[in-house]
mmCIF file of C-alpha atoms in Angstrom:
data_model
loop_
_atom_site.group_PDB
_atom_site.id
_atom_site.type_symbol
_atom_site.label_atom_id
_atom_site.label_comp_id
_atom_site.label_asym_id
_atom_site.label_seq_id
_atom_site.Cartn_x
_atom_site.Cartn_y
_atom_site.Cartn_z
ATOM 1 C CA GLY A 1 105.346 99.980 106.883
ATOM 2 C CA SER A 2 104.531 103.814 106.815
ATOM 3 C CA ASN A 3 101.350 103.467 104.862
ATOM 4 C CA LEU A 4 100.385 101.009 107.044
ATOM 5 C CA GLN A 5 100.904 102.925 110.373
ATOM 6 C CA ALA A 6 98.961 105.652 108.872
ATOM 7 C CA ILE A 7 96.187 103.218 108.395
ATOM 8 C CA ILE A 8 96.427 102.266 111.804
ATOM 9 C CA ASP A 9 96.828 105.427 113.120
ATOM 10 C CA ALA A 10 93.205 106.428 111.465
ATOM 11 C CA ILE A 11 91.724 103.956 112.647
ATOM 12 C CA GLN A 12 92.761 104.349 116.252
ATOM 13 C CA ARG A 13 91.866 107.875 116.219
ATOM 14 C CA GLY A 14 88.389 107.296 114.885
ATOM 15 C CA GLU A 15 88.911 108.729 111.400
ATOM 16 C CA LEU A 16 88.725 105.869 109.038
ATOM 17 C CA PRO A 17 86.078 103.301 109.937
ATOM 18 C CA ALA A 18 87.901 100.493 109.454
ATOM 19 C CA GLU A 19 89.317 97.036 110.435
ATOM 20 C CA VAL A 20 92.779 95.924 109.446
ATOM 21 C CA ARG A 21 92.395 92.029 109.682
ATOM 22 C CA ALA A 22 95.564 90.995 108.636
ATOM 23 C CA VAL A 23 98.990 92.005 107.199
ATOM 24 C CA ILE A 24 100.782 89.791 104.638
ATOM 25 C CA SER A 25 104.062 90.559 103.123
ATOM 26 C CA ASN A 26 106.320 88.954 100.585
ATOM 27 C CA ARG A 27 109.247 90.097 102.320
ATOM 28 C CA PRO A 28 110.136 88.386 105.745
ATOM 29 C CA GLN A 29 112.075 91.183 107.288
ATOM 30 C CA ALA A 30 109.254 93.968 106.146
ATOM 31 C CA PHE A 31 108.864 96.258 108.816
ATOM 32 C CA GLY A 32 105.123 96.824 108.246
ATOM 33 C CA LEU A 33 104.981 93.250 109.969
ATOM 34 C CA GLU A 34 106.362 94.618 112.992
ATOM 35 C CA ARG A 35 104.281 97.404 112.871
ATOM 36 C CA ALA A 36 100.796 95.008 112.503
ATOM 37 C CA ARG A 37 102.064 92.714 115.395
ATOM 38 C CA ARG A 38 102.543 95.878 117.761
ATOM 39 C CA ALA A 39 98.967 97.247 117.005
ATOM 40 C CA GLY A 40 97.666 93.548 117.499
ATOM 41 C CA ILE A 41 97.268 92.685 113.810
ATOM 42 C CA GLU A 42 97.842 88.921 112.320
ATOM 43 C CA ALA A 43 101.089 89.454 110.538
ATOM 44 C CA ILE A 44 101.586 86.703 107.824
ATOM 45 C CA ILE A 45 104.527 86.254 105.586
ATOM 46 C CA ILE A 46 104.365 84.447 102.023
ATOM 47 C CA ASP A 47 107.696 84.639 100.844
ATOM 48 C CA HIS A 48 107.349 84.970 97.086
ATOM 49 C CA THR A 49 111.471 83.502 96.758
ATOM 50 C CA LEU A 50 109.684 80.146 98.008
ATOM 51 C CA PHE A 51 107.589 79.904 94.573
ATOM 52 C CA THR A 52 108.498 79.055 91.287
ATOM 53 C CA ASP A 53 106.404 81.446 89.442
ATOM 54 C CA ARG A 54 104.247 84.161 89.856
ATOM 55 C CA GLU A 55 101.204 82.358 89.445
ATOM 56 C CA SER A 56 101.750 79.924 92.152
ATOM 57 C CA PHE A 57 103.014 82.772 94.563
ATOM 58 C CA ASP A 58 99.588 84.837 93.486
ATOM 59 C CA ALA A 59 97.391 81.802 94.132
ATOM 60 C CA ALA A 60 98.754 81.419 97.439
ATOM 61 C CA LEU A 61 98.344 85.230 98.216
ATOM 62 C CA GLN A 62 95.015 84.917 97.179
ATOM 63 C CA THR A 63 94.041 81.956 99.306
ATOM 64 C CA ALA A 64 95.189 83.533 102.252
ATOM 65 C CA ILE A 65 93.730 86.694 101.828
ATOM 66 C CA ASP A 66 90.711 84.989 101.081
ATOM 67 C CA THR A 67 90.683 83.418 104.409
ATOM 68 C CA TYR A 68 89.764 86.850 105.888
ATOM 69 C CA GLN A 69 87.217 87.617 103.531
ATOM 70 C CA PRO A 70 87.692 91.245 103.253
ATOM 71 C CA ALA A 71 85.821 94.034 101.655
ATOM 72 C CA LEU A 72 89.025 95.875 100.654
ATOM 73 C CA VAL A 73 92.328 94.830 99.866
ATOM 74 C CA VAL A 74 94.627 97.518 100.280
ATOM 75 C CA LEU A 75 98.339 96.801 98.392
ATOM 76 C CA ALA A 76 100.718 99.590 100.540
ATOM 77 C CA GLY A 77 103.927 98.997 99.581
ATOM 78 C CA PHE A 78 103.432 95.908 98.286
ATOM 79 C CA MET A 79 105.820 96.004 95.263
ATOM 80 C CA ARG A 80 105.210 93.261 92.775
ATOM 81 C CA VAL A 81 103.325 92.882 89.637
ATOM 82 C CA LEU A 82 100.406 90.745 90.442
ATOM 83 C CA THR A 83 98.747 88.492 87.602
ATOM 84 C CA PRO A 84 95.183 89.347 85.936
ATOM 85 C CA ALA A 85 93.852 86.716 87.333
ATOM 86 C CA PHE A 86 94.447 87.938 90.972
ATOM 87 C CA VAL A 87 93.460 91.416 89.900
ATOM 88 C CA ARG A 88 90.301 90.155 88.434
ATOM 89 C CA HIS A 89 89.657 88.151 91.571
ATOM 90 C CA TYR A 90 89.607 91.080 93.319
ATOM 91 C CA HIS A 91 87.886 93.495 91.018
ATOM 92 C CA GLY A 92 86.214 96.712 92.735
ATOM 93 C CA ARG A 93 87.678 95.456 95.636
ATOM 94 C CA MET A 94 91.471 96.417 95.581
ATOM 95 C CA LEU A 95 93.185 99.683 96.047
ATOM 96 C CA ASN A 96 96.970 99.916 95.309
ATOM 97 C CA VAL A 97 98.566 102.792 96.996
ATOM 98 C CA HIS A 98 101.568 103.984 95.120
ATOM 99 C CA PRO A 99 104.040 106.496 96.177
ATOM 100 C CA SER A 100 104.268 108.323 93.383
ATOM 101 C CA LEU A 101 101.885 110.535 90.781
ATOM 102 C CA LEU A 102 101.998 107.543 87.856
ATOM 103 C CA PRO A 103 102.874 107.117 85.381
ATOM 104 C CA ALA A 104 105.740 109.080 86.432
ATOM 105 C CA PHE A 105 108.359 107.433 88.736
ATOM 106 C CA ARG A 106 106.964 103.842 88.739
ATOM 107 C CA GLY A 107 108.835 101.262 90.742
ATOM 108 C CA VAL A 108 110.885 101.860 94.121
ATOM 109 C CA ASN A 109 112.682 104.826 95.161
ATOM 110 C CA THR A 110 110.050 107.465 93.703
ATOM 111 C CA HIS A 111 110.918 109.993 96.100
ATOM 112 C CA ARG A 112 114.700 110.176 95.511
ATOM 113 C CA ARG A 113 114.058 110.020 91.631
ATOM 114 C CA ALA A 114 111.686 112.981 91.683
ATOM 115 C CA LEU A 115 114.034 115.304 93.551
ATOM 116 C CA GLU A 116 116.704 114.068 91.192
ATOM 117 C CA ALA A 117 114.509 114.931 88.332
ATOM 118 C CA GLY A 118 113.883 118.250 89.985
ATOM 119 C CA VAL A 119 109.863 118.160 89.145
ATOM 120 C CA ALA A 120 107.938 120.677 91.143
ATOM 121 C CA GLU A 121 105.184 118.278 92.643
ATOM 122 C CA HIS A 122 105.309 114.572 93.625
ATOM 123 C CA GLY A 123 102.645 112.413 95.431
ATOM 124 C CA ARG A 124 100.713 109.724 96.267
ATOM 125 C CA TYR A 125 98.038 107.855 94.567
ATOM 126 C CA SER A 126 95.563 104.882 95.103
ATOM 127 C CA GLU A 127 94.096 103.092 92.208
ATOM 128 C CA LYS A 128 92.378 99.861 91.400
ATOM 129 C CA GLY A 129 94.567 96.661 90.572
ATOM 130 C CA THR A 130 97.856 97.572 88.987
ATOM 131 C CA ASP A 131 99.658 100.375 87.315
ATOM 132 C CA PRO A 132 98.420 102.384 85.872
ATOM 133 C CA GLY A 133 94.492 101.998 85.915
ATOM 134 C CA GLY A 134 91.299 103.381 87.493
ATOM 135 C CA ARG A 135 92.648 106.104 89.706
ATOM 136 C CA GLN A 136 90.880 106.654 92.927
ATOM 137 C CA ARG A 137 92.762 109.209 94.502
ATOM 138 C CA ARG A 138 95.589 111.592 93.791
ATOM 139 C CA ASP A 139 97.321 114.037 96.195
ATOM 140 C CA SER A 140 100.446 115.756 95.554
ATOM 141 C CA ARG A 141 102.906 118.024 97.394
ATOM 142 C CA ARG A 142 105.693 120.220 96.566
ATOM 143 C CA THR A 143 108.721 118.886 96.473
ATOM 144 C CA ARG A 144 111.573 120.260 98.687
ATOM 145 C CA THR A 145 115.019 120.398 97.826
ATOM 146 C CA GLY A 146 117.863 119.763 99.872
ATOM 147 C CA GLY A 147 118.148 116.738 102.490
ATOM 148 C CA GLY A 148 117.494 113.868 100.351
ATOM 149 C CA ALA A 149 114.196 112.216 99.672
ATOM 150 C CA SER A 150 113.438 111.173 103.255
ATOM 151 C CA PRO A 151 112.099 114.409 104.062
ATOM 152 C CA LEU A 152 109.727 114.508 101.181
ATOM 153 C CA SER A 153 107.806 111.505 102.382
ATOM 154 C CA PRO A 154 106.527 112.130 106.060
ATOM 155 C CA GLY A 155 104.397 114.637 104.447
ATOM 156 C CA TYR A 156 101.895 112.654 102.382
ATOM 157 C CA PRO A 157 98.730 111.793 103.898
ATOM 158 C CA LEU A 158 97.157 108.441 102.898
ATOM 159 C CA VAL A 159 93.820 108.835 104.440
ATOM 160 C CA ARG A 160 92.508 112.236 104.329
ATOM 161 C CA ARG A 161 88.890 113.503 104.485
ATOM 162 C CA GLY A 162 87.131 114.943 101.818
ATOM 163 C CA PRO A 163 86.531 114.037 97.970
ATOM 164 C CA ALA A 164 88.972 112.773 95.720
ATOM 165 C CA ALA A 165 91.257 115.245 93.945
ATOM 166 C CA PRO A 166 90.576 115.949 90.303
ATOM 167 C CA GLU A 167 91.920 113.675 87.905
#
């Protein structure tokens, strides 16, 4: 939900010329749904546990997304691997925001694992499709020791002005 909030805040400050048409989550308890509602954005749940396979879930997700005719689909905090057919459908129109500098620390708990590994820098990047292809932007910050993983997270900009960092 913090990536979503960063997007909402940047739009409200006039720093991001965009509109969030809907927030869709596969987890009914995701706090991003509440953030969306508070911002007046439609919040939709498509619970992946109600589907027999990944393909049928992705088909339902694609149908829901397509009703909004988005210019861009942003996967921010969406922690499921998507089928190749889904990714192809949104080719060139989908960004996956991942909280680590992939390929390091794939999956969940990336900040905690980066601190435990003692890396000097950790970050966030957005990419086309799913891990690890077509990088669009790469941001990193020095890690901080002590105090656990939570102090690391708030300092990462999701939306920032200027050119993408070099690969």
